[in-house]
Coordinates of C-alpha atoms (C1' of nucleotides) in Angstrom, one line a residue:
Chain V
X1 CA 92.2 161.3 184.6
X2 CA 93.3 158.2 186.6
X3 CA 96.8 158.0 185.3
X4 CA 99.2 158.3 188.2
X5 CA 101.9 160.9 187.9
X6 CA 105.0 161.5 189.9
X7 CA 105.8 165.1 190.7
X8 CA 109.3 166.3 189.9
X9 CA 108.8 169.7 191.4
X10 CA 106.5 171.6 193.7
X11 CA 104.3 172.9 190.8
X12 CA 103.6 169.4 189.6
X13 CA 102.8 168.4 193.2
X14 CA 100.1 171.1 193.2
X15 CA 98.8 170.0 189.8
X16 CA 98.6 166.4 190.9
X17 CA 96.7 167.4 194.0
X18 CA 94.3 169.5 191.9
X19 CA 93.7 166.6 189.6
X20 CA 93.0 164.3 192.6
X21 CA 90.8 166.8 194.4
X22 CA 88.8 167.4 191.2
X23 CA 89.6 171.1 191.1
X24 CA 90.5 170.4 187.5
X25 CA 90.2 167.3 185.4
X26 CA 92.8 168.3 182.8
X27 CA 95.9 170.5 182.7
X28 CA 96.5 173.5 180.5
X29 CA 99.2 176.1 180.7
X30 CA 100.4 179.1 178.7
X31 CA 103.6 181.0 177.9
X32 CA 102.5 184.6 177.9
X33 CA 105.3 186.9 176.7
X34 CA 104.8 190.6 176.1
X35 CA 106.1 191.4 172.6
X36 CA 108.3 194.1 173.7
X37 CA 111.7 192.5 173.5
X38 CA 113.6 189.4 172.6
X39 CA 113.4 186.2 174.5
X40 CA 116.4 185.2 176.6
X41 CA 117.4 182.2 178.6
X42 CA 115.2 183.3 181.5
X43 CA 112.2 183.0 179.2
X44 CA 113.5 179.6 178.1
X45 CA 112.9 178.5 181.7
X46 CA 109.4 179.7 181.6
X47 CA 108.8 178.1 178.1
X48 CA 110.3 174.8 179.2
X49 CA 108.3 174.6 182.4
X50 CA 105.0 175.5 180.8
X51 CA 105.4 173.3 177.7
X52 CA 106.9 170.3 179.6
X53 CA 104.2 170.3 182.2
X54 CA 101.5 170.5 179.5
X55 CA 103.2 167.6 177.7
X56 CA 103.5 165.5 180.9
X57 CA 99.9 165.8 181.9
X58 CA 98.6 165.4 178.4
X59 CA 97.4 169.0 178.0
X60 CA 98.3 171.8 175.8
X61 CA 100.3 175.0 176.3
X62 CA 99.2 178.2 174.5
X63 CA 101.6 180.6 173.2
X64 CA 99.9 183.8 174.0
X65 CA 101.0 187.4 173.5
X66 CA 100.2 189.6 176.4
X67 CA 99.8 192.6 174.1
X68 CA 98.0 195.0 176.3
X69 CA 100.3 198.1 175.9
X70 CA 100.7 199.3 172.3
X71 CA 103.3 201.9 173.3
X72 CA 105.9 199.2 173.9
X73 CA 105.0 196.4 171.6
X74 CA 105.4 195.6 167.9
X75 CA 105.1 192.9 165.3
X76 CA 108.8 192.3 164.9
X77 CA 109.0 191.1 168.4
X78 CA 106.0 188.8 167.9
X79 CA 107.8 187.2 164.9
X80 CA 111.0 186.8 166.7
X81 CA 109.3 185.2 169.7
X82 CA 107.4 182.8 167.6
X83 CA 110.6 181.9 165.9
X84 CA 112.4 181.3 169.2
X85 CA 109.8 179.2 170.8
X86 CA 109.7 177.0 167.6
X87 CA 113.5 176.8 167.7
X88 CA 113.4 175.5 171.2
X89 CA 111.3 172.7 169.9
X90 CA 107.9 173.4 171.2
X91 CA 104.7 172.9 169.3
X92 CA 101.9 175.3 170.0
X93 CA 99.7 173.8 167.4
X94 CA 99.7 176.5 164.8
X95 CA 97.4 178.7 166.8
X96 CA 98.9 181.8 168.4
X97 CA 96.9 183.5 171.0
X98 CA 96.7 187.3 171.6
X99 CA 95.3 189.1 174.7
X100 CA 94.1 191.7 172.1
X101 CA 91.7 189.2 170.8
X102 CA 89.9 189.4 174.1
X103 CA 89.5 193.2 174.3
X104 CA 85.8 193.1 173.5
X105 CA 85.1 190.5 176.1
X106 CA 87.2 192.2 178.6
X107 CA 85.3 195.4 178.0
X108 CA 82.0 193.7 178.6
X109 CA 83.3 192.1 181.8
X110 CA 84.5 195.5 183.0
X111 CA 81.0 196.8 182.5
X112 CA 79.7 193.9 184.6
X113 CA 82.0 194.9 187.4
X114 CA 80.8 198.4 187.2
X115 CA 77.3 197.1 187.4
X116 CA 78.2 195.2 190.5
X117 CA 79.4 198.4 192.0
X118 CA 82.9 197.0 192.0
X119 CA 84.6 199.5 189.6
X120 CA 84.5 203.2 188.9
X121 CA 85.9 205.8 186.7
X122 CA 88.4 207.9 188.5
X123 CA 89.5 211.4 187.4
X124 CA 92.5 211.8 189.6
X125 CA 95.8 212.4 188.0
X126 CA 98.6 209.9 188.0
X127 CA 100.2 211.8 190.7
X128 CA 97.1 212.1 192.8
X129 CA 96.5 208.4 192.5
X130 CA 100.0 207.7 193.6
X131 CA 99.8 210.1 196.5
X132 CA 96.5 208.7 197.7
X133 CA 97.6 205.2 197.5
X134 CA 99.3 205.5 200.9
X135 CA 102.6 203.8 201.7
X136 CA 103.7 200.4 202.8
X137 CA 102.9 201.3 206.3
X138 CA 100.1 203.8 205.8
X139 CA 96.6 203.2 204.3
X140 CA 95.5 205.1 201.3
X141 CA 92.8 207.6 200.9
X142 CA 89.6 207.0 199.0
X143 CA 89.3 208.7 195.6
X144 CA 86.8 211.5 195.6
X145 CA 85.3 209.8 192.5
X146 CA 84.9 206.5 194.3
X147 CA 81.2 206.8 194.9
X148 CA 80.0 207.8 191.5
X149 CA 76.7 206.1 190.6
X150 CA 76.7 203.0 188.5
X151 CA 75.0 204.9 185.7
X152 CA 77.5 207.6 185.7
X153 CA 80.4 205.1 185.7
X154 CA 78.9 203.2 182.8
X155 CA 78.5 206.4 180.9
X156 CA 81.9 207.7 181.6
X157 CA 83.5 204.3 180.8
X158 CA 81.8 204.3 177.4
X159 CA 83.0 207.8 176.8
X160 CA 86.5 206.6 177.7
X161 CA 86.2 203.9 175.2
X162 CA 84.9 206.2 172.6
X163 CA 87.8 208.5 172.8
X164 CA 86.1 211.4 174.4
X165 CA 88.8 212.0 176.9
X166 CA 92.5 212.7 176.7
X167 CA 95.2 210.4 177.8
X168 CA 95.6 210.6 181.6
X169 CA 92.3 212.3 182.1
X170 CA 90.7 209.3 183.8
X171 CA 91.0 205.6 184.4
X172 CA 88.8 202.7 185.4
X173 CA 89.6 201.4 188.8
X174 CA 88.4 198.4 190.8
X175 CA 86.7 199.4 194.0
X176 CA 88.4 197.2 196.6
X177 CA 89.9 198.6 199.7
X178 CA 92.2 201.7 200.0
X179 CA 93.5 200.5 203.3
X180 CA 94.3 197.0 202.3
X181 CA 97.8 195.9 203.5
X182 CA 98.6 194.7 200.1
X183 CA 99.0 197.7 197.8
X184 CA 97.7 195.9 194.8
X185 CA 94.3 195.8 196.4
X186 CA 94.1 199.6 196.9
X187 CA 91.7 200.2 194.0
X188 CA 94.0 199.1 191.2
X189 CA 93.7 200.7 187.7
X190 CA 92.0 198.4 185.2
X191 CA 91.9 200.6 182.1
X192 CA 94.0 203.5 181.0
X193 CA 93.6 205.7 177.9
X194 CA 96.3 205.2 175.3
X195 CA 95.9 206.8 172.0
X196 CA 98.8 205.0 170.3
X197 CA 97.5 202.6 167.6
X198 CA 97.8 198.9 168.5
X199 CA 99.9 196.7 166.3
X200 CA 96.9 194.4 165.8
X201 CA 93.7 196.2 166.7
X202 CA 95.0 199.3 165.0
X203 CA 92.7 202.2 166.0
X204 CA 89.8 200.3 167.4
X205 CA 90.7 200.9 171.0
X206 CA 91.9 203.9 172.9
X207 CA 91.6 202.2 176.3
X208 CA 93.8 199.3 177.2
X209 CA 93.5 196.9 180.1
X210 CA 96.3 196.7 182.7
X211 CA 98.1 193.5 183.5
X212 CA 96.2 192.8 186.6
X213 CA 92.8 193.1 185.0
X214 CA 93.8 191.4 181.8
X215 CA 95.9 188.5 182.7
X216 CA 93.5 186.5 184.8
X217 CA 90.8 187.0 182.1
X218 CA 93.2 185.8 179.4
X219 CA 93.9 182.6 181.4
X220 CA 90.2 182.2 182.2
X221 CA 89.0 182.7 178.6
X222 CA 91.5 180.2 177.3
X223 CA 90.5 177.8 180.2
X224 CA 94.1 177.6 181.4
X225 CA 94.2 175.5 184.6
X226 CA 97.5 176.5 185.9
X227 CA 98.9 179.9 185.3
X228 CA 102.6 179.7 186.1
X229 CA 104.5 183.0 186.5
X230 CA 107.5 184.4 188.4
X231 CA 107.8 185.3 192.0
X232 CA 107.2 189.0 191.6
X233 CA 103.6 188.3 190.9
X234 CA 103.1 186.5 194.1
X235 CA 101.4 189.5 195.8
X236 CA 99.3 190.0 192.7
X237 CA 97.6 186.6 193.1
X238 CA 95.2 188.0 195.6
X239 CA 94.0 190.5 192.9
X240 CA 94.0 187.8 190.2
X241 CA 91.7 185.8 192.4
X242 CA 89.5 188.7 193.4
X243 CA 88.7 189.7 189.8
X244 CA 87.9 186.1 188.8
X245 CA 85.8 185.6 191.9
X246 CA 83.8 188.8 191.4
X247 CA 83.1 187.9 187.9
X248 CA 82.3 184.3 188.7
X249 CA 84.1 183.0 185.7
X250 CA 86.5 180.0 185.1
X251 CA 89.2 180.3 187.7
X252 CA 92.7 179.2 186.9
X253 CA 95.2 178.7 189.7
X254 CA 98.2 181.0 189.7
X255 CA 101.5 179.5 190.8
X256 CA 104.7 181.4 191.1
X257 CA 108.3 180.1 190.7
X258 CA 111.7 181.8 190.9
X259 CA 113.1 183.4 187.8
X260 CA 116.4 182.3 186.4
X261 CA 119.6 184.2 187.2
X262 CA 122.9 183.2 185.8
X263 CA 126.4 184.2 186.9
X264 CA 128.4 186.5 184.6
X265 CA 125.2 187.6 182.8
X266 CA 122.4 190.2 182.9
X267 CA 118.9 189.2 182.1
X268 CA 116.8 192.3 182.2
X269 CA 115.3 193.6 179.0
X270 CA 116.3 197.1 179.9
X271 CA 120.0 196.2 180.3
X272 CA 120.1 193.9 177.4
X273 CA 118.6 196.7 175.3
X274 CA 121.3 199.1 176.7
X275 CA 124.0 196.7 175.5
X276 CA 122.6 196.6 172.0
X277 CA 121.8 200.3 171.7
X278 CA 125.2 201.4 172.9
X279 CA 127.1 199.0 170.7
X280 CA 128.6 197.0 173.4
X281 CA 127.4 194.0 171.4
X282 CA 126.5 193.6 167.8
X283 CA 122.8 193.2 168.1
X284 CA 120.3 191.0 169.8
X285 CA 121.7 187.9 168.3
X286 CA 125.3 188.6 169.2
X287 CA 126.8 185.3 170.3
X288 CA 127.7 186.9 173.6
X289 CA 124.0 187.7 174.4
X290 CA 122.0 185.5 176.6
X291 CA 119.1 185.8 174.2
X292 CA 117.8 182.7 172.5
X293 CA 119.0 184.1 169.2
X294 CA 122.4 184.9 170.7
X295 CA 122.7 181.4 172.3
X296 CA 121.8 179.8 169.0
X297 CA 124.4 181.8 167.1
X298 CA 126.9 181.0 169.8
X299 CA 126.4 177.3 169.1
X300 CA 124.2 176.2 171.9
X301 CA 121.8 173.6 170.8
X302 CA 118.1 173.6 171.7
X303 CA 118.7 170.3 173.5
X304 CA 121.4 171.7 175.6
X305 CA 119.3 174.6 176.7
X306 CA 116.3 172.4 177.5
X307 CA 118.5 170.1 179.4
X308 CA 120.0 173.0 181.3
X309 CA 116.6 174.2 182.3
X310 CA 115.4 170.8 183.4
X311 CA 118.6 170.3 185.4
X312 CA 118.3 173.5 187.4
X313 CA 114.9 172.6 188.8
X314 CA 111.9 174.7 189.7
X315 CA 111.6 176.2 193.1
X316 CA 110.6 179.4 194.8
X317 CA 114.0 180.4 196.1
X318 CA 115.9 183.1 194.4
X319 CA 119.0 181.6 193.1
X320 CA 121.9 182.3 190.8
X321 CA 122.9 179.4 188.6
X322 CA 126.6 178.9 187.8
X323 CA 127.2 179.6 184.1
X324 CA 129.5 176.6 184.2
X325 CA 126.4 174.4 184.3
X326 CA 125.2 175.8 181.0
X327 CA 128.6 175.2 179.5
X328 CA 128.5 171.6 180.9
X329 CA 125.1 171.0 179.2
X330 CA 126.4 172.3 176.0
X331 CA 129.5 170.1 176.1
X332 CA 127.5 167.1 177.0
X333 CA 125.2 167.5 174.0
X334 CA 127.9 168.6 171.6
X335 CA 130.2 165.8 172.5
X336 CA 127.6 163.4 171.2
X337 CA 126.5 165.4 168.2
X338 CA 129.2 167.6 166.8
X339 CA 131.2 166.5 163.8
X340 CA 135.0 166.7 164.4
X341 CA 137.3 168.6 162.2
X342 CA 140.9 169.7 162.3
X343 CA 141.7 173.4 162.6
X344 CA 145.0 175.0 163.6
X345 CA 144.3 178.4 165.2
X346 CA 147.9 179.5 165.9
X347 CA 150.0 177.8 163.1
X348 CA 153.6 177.1 162.8
X349 CA 155.0 174.8 160.1
X350 CA 156.0 171.3 160.6
X351 CA 158.2 169.7 157.9
X352 CA 158.6 166.0 157.6
X353 CA 162.1 165.6 156.4
X354 CA 161.8 162.0 155.2
X355 CA 158.4 162.4 153.5
X356 CA 158.5 162.6 149.7
X357 CA 158.4 166.1 148.4
X358 CA 155.4 165.8 146.1
X359 CA 153.4 163.1 147.7
X360 CA 149.9 163.6 148.8
X361 CA 148.0 161.1 150.8
X362 CA 144.3 161.0 151.8
X363 CA 143.9 159.6 155.3
X364 CA 140.8 158.5 157.0
X365 CA 139.6 160.5 159.9
X366 CA 136.8 159.6 162.3
X367 CA 133.9 162.1 162.2
X368 CA 132.7 161.5 165.7
X369 CA 134.3 158.9 168.0
X370 CA 131.1 159.0 170.1
X371 CA 129.0 157.8 167.2
X372 CA 130.1 155.5 164.5
X373 CA 127.2 156.4 162.3
X374 CA 128.9 159.7 161.5
X375 CA 131.3 157.8 159.5
X376 CA 134.7 158.8 158.2
X377 CA 136.2 161.4 155.9
X378 CA 139.5 161.7 154.0
X379 CA 141.9 164.4 155.0
X380 CA 144.8 165.3 152.9
X381 CA 148.4 165.0 154.2
X382 CA 151.8 166.0 152.8
X383 CA 155.4 166.8 153.7
X384 CA 154.4 170.2 155.1
X385 CA 151.8 170.7 157.8
X386 CA 150.5 173.3 160.1
X387 CA 150.5 172.5 163.8
X388 CA 149.7 174.6 166.8
X389 CA 152.5 176.8 168.1
X390 CA 151.9 175.5 171.6
X391 CA 152.2 171.9 170.5
X392 CA 156.0 172.4 170.2
X393 CA 158.3 173.6 173.0
X394 CA 162.0 174.2 173.1
X395 CA 162.3 173.7 176.7
X396 CA 159.0 172.4 178.1
X397 CA 158.1 171.7 181.7
X398 CA 157.9 168.1 182.9
X399 CA 154.8 166.2 181.7
X400 CA 154.8 167.9 178.3
X401 CA 153.7 165.1 175.8
X402 CA 153.8 167.2 172.7
X403 CA 156.7 168.0 170.3
X404 CA 160.2 168.8 171.6
X405 CA 163.4 167.8 170.0
X406 CA 163.9 164.0 170.3
X407 CA 160.3 163.3 171.4
X408 CA 157.8 161.3 169.4
X409 CA 154.2 162.2 169.0
X410 CA 151.3 161.0 167.0
X411 CA 149.8 163.2 164.3
X412 CA 146.2 162.2 164.8
X413 CA 144.8 159.8 162.0
X414 CA 148.3 160.0 160.3
X415 CA 151.7 159.0 161.5
X416 CA 154.1 159.0 164.4
X417 CA 156.8 161.7 164.0
X418 CA 159.9 162.4 166.0
X419 CA 161.0 166.0 166.3
X420 CA 164.5 166.6 164.9
X421 CA 164.9 170.3 165.2
X422 CA 163.4 173.7 164.7
X423 CA 164.1 177.1 163.1
X424 CA 163.5 180.5 164.5
X425 CA 163.2 184.0 163.0
X426 CA 165.4 187.0 163.9
X427 CA 163.3 187.5 167.0
X428 CA 163.7 184.0 168.2
X429 CA 160.2 182.9 167.4
X430 CA 159.8 179.4 166.2
X431 CA 158.7 179.3 162.6
X432 CA 159.4 175.8 161.5
X433 CA 159.6 172.6 163.3
X434 CA 161.3 169.6 161.7
X435 CA 160.7 166.0 162.2
X436 CA 160.9 162.5 160.6
X437 CA 158.0 160.2 160.4
X438 CA 157.6 156.4 160.6
X439 CA 156.1 155.1 157.4
X440 CA 155.0 152.1 159.2
X441 CA 152.7 154.0 161.6
X442 CA 150.1 155.0 159.0
X443 CA 146.8 155.8 160.6
X444 CA 148.5 156.5 163.9
X445 CA 149.3 152.9 164.9
X446 CA 152.5 151.0 165.2
X447 CA 153.2 147.3 165.0
X448 CA 155.5 147.2 168.0
X449 CA 152.8 148.8 170.2
X450 CA 155.2 151.4 171.3
X451 CA 153.7 154.0 173.5
X452 CA 153.3 157.5 172.2
X453 CA 151.9 159.7 174.8
X454 CA 151.0 162.8 172.8
X455 CA 148.6 163.2 170.0
X456 CA 148.3 166.4 168.1
X457 CA 146.2 167.7 165.3
X458 CA 147.4 169.2 162.1
X459 CA 146.3 170.7 158.7
X460 CA 148.0 170.1 155.4
X461 CA 150.0 173.2 154.5
X462 CA 149.6 172.5 150.9
X463 CA 145.9 172.0 150.9
X464 CA 143.9 174.0 153.5
X465 CA 141.3 176.7 154.1
X466 CA 141.8 180.1 155.7
X467 CA 139.0 180.6 158.1
X468 CA 138.0 183.2 160.7
X469 CA 137.5 182.2 164.3
X470 CA 135.5 184.4 166.6
X471 CA 136.7 183.4 170.0
X472 CA 134.0 184.4 172.5
X473 CA 134.4 184.6 176.2
X474 CA 132.1 185.6 179.0
X475 CA 130.6 189.1 178.4
X476 CA 131.2 190.2 182.0
X477 CA 134.2 189.8 184.2
X478 CA 132.3 189.5 187.4
X479 CA 130.0 186.8 188.5
X480 CA 127.5 189.5 189.5
X481 CA 127.8 192.2 186.8
X482 CA 125.7 194.6 189.0
X483 CA 128.5 194.7 191.6
X484 CA 130.3 197.8 190.6
X485 CA 132.3 200.6 192.0
X486 CA 130.4 203.7 193.0
X487 CA 129.2 205.9 190.2
X488 CA 129.7 203.1 187.7
X489 CA 127.1 200.9 186.0
X490 CA 127.2 197.3 185.0
X491 CA 128.9 198.1 181.7
X492 CA 132.1 198.8 183.7
X493 CA 132.3 195.1 184.3
X494 CA 132.2 194.2 180.6
X495 CA 134.9 191.9 179.6
X496 CA 137.1 193.7 177.0
X497 CA 138.3 190.3 175.6
X498 CA 134.9 188.8 175.2
X499 CA 135.5 188.7 171.5
X500 CA 139.0 187.9 170.0
X501 CA 139.2 187.3 166.3
X502 CA 141.7 184.8 164.9
X503 CA 142.6 183.6 161.5
X504 CA 143.2 179.9 161.3
X505 CA 144.1 177.1 159.0
X506 CA 141.4 174.4 158.5
X507 CA 140.9 171.2 156.7
X508 CA 138.8 171.5 153.5
X509 CA 135.9 169.5 154.7
X510 CA 134.6 172.6 156.4
X511 CA 133.7 174.0 153.0
X512 CA 130.6 171.9 153.4
X513 CA 129.5 173.3 156.8
X514 CA 126.0 174.7 157.0
X515 CA 125.1 177.9 158.9
X516 CA 124.8 177.2 162.6
X517 CA 126.2 173.7 162.2
X518 CA 128.1 172.6 165.3
X519 CA 131.7 171.2 165.2
X520 CA 134.3 170.2 167.5
X521 CA 137.6 171.4 166.3
X522 CA 139.9 168.8 167.7
X523 CA 141.5 169.9 171.0
X524 CA 140.3 173.5 170.5
X525 CA 136.7 173.4 171.5
X526 CA 133.2 173.5 170.0
X527 CA 132.5 176.0 167.3
X528 CA 129.6 176.7 165.0
X529 CA 129.4 178.2 161.6
X530 CA 128.3 181.8 161.7
X531 CA 125.7 183.0 159.2
X532 CA 128.0 186.0 158.4
X533 CA 130.1 183.5 156.5
X534 CA 130.4 183.7 152.7
X535 CA 131.6 181.1 150.3
X536 CA 135.1 182.4 150.3
X537 CA 135.3 183.5 153.9
X538 CA 134.1 181.0 156.5
X539 CA 133.5 182.2 160.1
X540 CA 133.1 180.0 163.1
X541 CA 132.0 181.0 166.6
X542 CA 133.4 179.4 169.6
X543 CA 130.7 178.0 171.7
X544 CA 132.7 176.7 174.6
X545 CA 136.1 175.2 175.3
X546 CA 136.8 171.6 175.6
X547 CA 137.7 170.7 179.2
X548 CA 141.4 171.1 179.6
X549 CA 143.2 169.1 182.3
X550 CA 146.7 170.1 180.9
X551 CA 146.2 173.6 182.0
X552 CA 145.8 172.4 185.6
X553 CA 149.0 170.4 185.3
X554 CA 150.7 173.5 184.0
X555 CA 149.4 175.6 186.9
X556 CA 150.8 173.1 189.4
X557 CA 154.3 173.1 188.0
Chain A
rU1 C1' 107.8 199.7 211.9
rG2 C1' 102.7 197.0 206.4
rG3 C1' 102.0 192.8 203.0
rG4 C1' 104.0 188.7 200.2
rG5 C1' 108.1 185.1 199.9
rU6 C1' 112.8 182.3 200.7
rG7 C1' 116.7 180.1 203.7
rU8 C1' 119.8 172.2 203.0
rA9 C1' 127.9 171.9 200.7
rG10 C1' 131.3 177.0 196.7
rC11 C1' 126.5 176.9 193.0
rC12 C1' 121.8 174.5 191.8
rA13 C1' 118.6 170.9 194.3
rA14 C1' 116.1 166.2 196.5
rG15 C1' 114.0 165.5 201.1
rC16 C1' 107.1 165.8 203.3
rG17 C1' 108.6 162.4 211.6
rG18 C1' 112.8 157.0 211.0
rU19 C1' 118.6 159.1 211.1
rA20 C1' 121.1 164.2 204.6
rA21 C1' 119.5 161.8 196.8
rG22 C1' 121.6 163.8 192.4
rG23 C1' 124.0 167.4 189.1
rC24 C1' 127.7 171.5 188.4
rA25 C1' 132.3 173.4 190.3
rG26 C1' 136.7 171.5 193.0
rG27 C1' 140.4 167.5 194.3
rG28 C1' 142.6 162.5 193.5
rG29 C1' 143.2 158.2 190.3
rA30 C1' 142.4 154.7 185.9
rC31 C1' 141.9 154.6 180.8
rU32 C1' 142.5 157.0 176.1
rU33 C1' 144.6 157.8 168.4
rU34 C1' 141.3 164.7 171.1
rG35 C1' 145.9 166.1 177.9
rG36 C1' 138.5 165.5 174.8
rA37 C1' 135.1 161.6 176.1
rU38 C1' 134.5 157.6 179.7
rC39 C1' 135.2 155.3 184.4
rC40 C1' 136.2 155.1 189.7
rC41 C1' 137.0 157.7 194.6
rC42 C1' 136.7 162.3 197.9
rG43 C1' 132.9 166.0 200.4
rA44 C1' 127.1 168.5 205.2
rU45 C1' 127.6 164.4 212.4
rU46 C1' 124.3 168.4 210.0
rC47 C1' 119.9 171.4 207.2
rG48 C1' 119.8 180.3 208.9
rG49 C1' 119.8 180.5 214.8
rA50 C1' 117.7 179.4 219.6
rG51 C1' 114.3 176.9 222.4
rG52 C1' 110.3 173.1 222.6
rU53 C1' 107.2 168.5 221.3
rU54 C1' 108.8 163.3 220.3
rC55 C1' 111.9 157.0 221.6
rG56 C1' 113.4 159.8 217.2
rA57 C1' 113.1 166.5 213.9
rA58 C1' 116.0 169.3 207.9
rU59 C1' 110.8 167.7 208.3
rC60 C1' 105.9 169.5 213.8
rC61 C1' 105.4 174.1 217.3
rU62 C1' 107.4 178.9 219.3
rC63 C1' 110.5 182.9 219.0
rC64 C1' 114.5 185.2 216.6
rC65 C1' 117.9 186.4 212.4
rA66 C1' 119.1 187.2 207.1
rC67 C1' 117.9 187.9 202.3
rC68 C1' 114.3 188.9 198.0
rC69 C1' 109.7 191.3 196.0
rC70 C1' 105.7 195.2 196.3
rA71 C1' 104.0 202.2 196.8
rG72 C1' 103.7 202.1 187.1
rC73 C1' 97.8 204.6 184.2
rC74 C1' 104.9 198.4 182.9
rA75 C1' 104.4 193.2 182.5

RNA sequence: UGGGGUGUAGCCAAGCGGUAAGGCAGGGGACUUUGGAUCCCCGAUUCGGAGGUUCGAAUCCUCCCACCCCAGCCA
C-alpha cells in the first residue's frame, strides 16, 4: 500500500500511521449494531465513519450484528437495520455478519483461556460479584471460586454449556486482577447463562458471551483492522487488548470517537422507546423521530444526512451539534434536487376582475430553477385563484411587497396584477381580494421593464387539489430536553405544536408525486409525500422551512 | 479521594514550535420571476487557568481548574 493518503481526522491519522509502520497492510472496519432497536442519526455517524473510511482506504466495512443477548434482540430489528444502512447508500456486499455465527469459535477460545489458567467458573451470585468488585477507590475481593483447577473449570464450563445449571447459578470469568484500578479488569464476566432461545441459533446455546469477551473476537475473526467505537468504550480497550493478547490471535486496533448529540433531540434507545410506547409520537418512523426511518419520512435525503455527518467531523470531544446545521444540510441538498410546486396553505380568493369569466390558460412553470434539466410543466390559470392569506394586507408595515390596495405584484409564472379592493365577512376577515391584471405581462414579464417588487404564488381556484399538510416542528422545546424542572422528565419538554395539520390547495401536478418524493412548495418550504397518502387524499410532510428574511424585517419594524 | 478521556468564537471544527482554516448560527449589503437560491463583507490580539522552556508556544514542560465516562451476568 504505497498510495499516499491525507488524513481528514484523527482516526485516519492513526490508520495512515499503522499503514506506514506496517502494523496493517490493509484497512477494514465494521458497523456492529445490536439488533435491539431502530437506527437513529447517532448510528448514522458511526455508519458514515466506518463505511467512508473503508472506502477511502480501499478496504471493506462489514455490517455485523452484535447479537449476543437473545433477551433483547429480534429479527425485525435486523431487517430494519439492514434496510436503513442500505437506504443510507452503503454497500456491504450482500454478506451480513453475525456475532452468533462465531459462538462455536468463541466457546473453543474460552476453553483455551481456561486451559491457560486465565478463566474460571464462578458461582457467586450477581449481588456477590457486584459487592466483591470493590468500588472506584477500593480494590475488589477475590472470588472464592477463583482458584478452581483447570480440569474442574473445564468440566463446569461444559456443564454450563450443556444447560446443567440454572440462569444466574454461575458464570465464566476472566482471571485478571481484582485490585486493578480499572474496574473492567476485575475478573470480568465472559459468559452468562441465558435460557431464552436466540433469534438465529434457536436453542443451541444457553450460555452467551458478554460484550467484552465477544467483541474483540468478532473483530479478530473478521480480520477487522480498525475497530471504531464510541467514547464510553475507552476504558474497555485495555480488556479488549488483554483478551486478544492472551489468545495470541489477530489483533485489531480499537479507536474511540465521540458519539453524536443534537440540540432539541434525544438519542437514547430507552428514551426513544419511551416516546413510541407512550404515544408521544406515532411510531419509530414518525417524522419527528431522529431515527433513520423518521428522518426519511420527514423528507431528509440520504445525501443530506451523509453530508451532515461529514460536516460535523470526528473527534474525541463530547459535543452537541446545533440542529440548525442538519436543517442547513437538508436545504442545501433539497434546493438542488427538489421539484417545485405551488401550494396555498392558508387560502383566500383572488378575483381578477378584467380576466374573461370562462377562460382557462395553461402557463409554463419552471420545475427547478437550480437545474434546467428538470424542465417545465403547465399550470392552469383562471379568473379565480387562491393566494395565501398573508400575501394580502389591509394596512401593512413598511417594506411589504405583497398585495395591498393599489400595489402591483407578480403572480409567479403568470401575470402582473394590481390590487383593487377586498371583501370581508361579518367578522372582518378578508375573504376575497380583487385585482386587475395586465394582459401584456404574460409569463410574469413586462415590456416596459417596470419593477414589481413582490412575487407571490397561487393556485387556480377552478382547478386544484385539496391536500393535507403535516407541519412538523422540533419535538422538544428546549435545546437540551433533559433540562427539566424537578420531579419531571424529558417528556415535559415536548413541543405541543410539533405537529400541526393543515388542509391546503395545490396544483394538480402533485397527483403524480411518489411516496417520499421531495418537493419545494414555493415560498412555503420543503415537503415530502407521506406514504399514508391515498389516491384521493394526498399528504405531505414538512421537512424544513425555507429561510425567511422577511420575518427578520418584520421583527425589526 | 481510583481509572479512562476532553477543553480553540454562540455551536461544530482545522491547527502537530513560525505568529488562529472552514462550516453553522448571528449581523450588514448586492442581486433576484420563490422576501428562496446566489454573491460580497463583519467576528478569537487569543486557544480552560497560572507558571516555565524558546528569538518565537494553541502547539513542548509543570502545576491547577472545569466537564464527560466507568462499580450490568447491557452493548
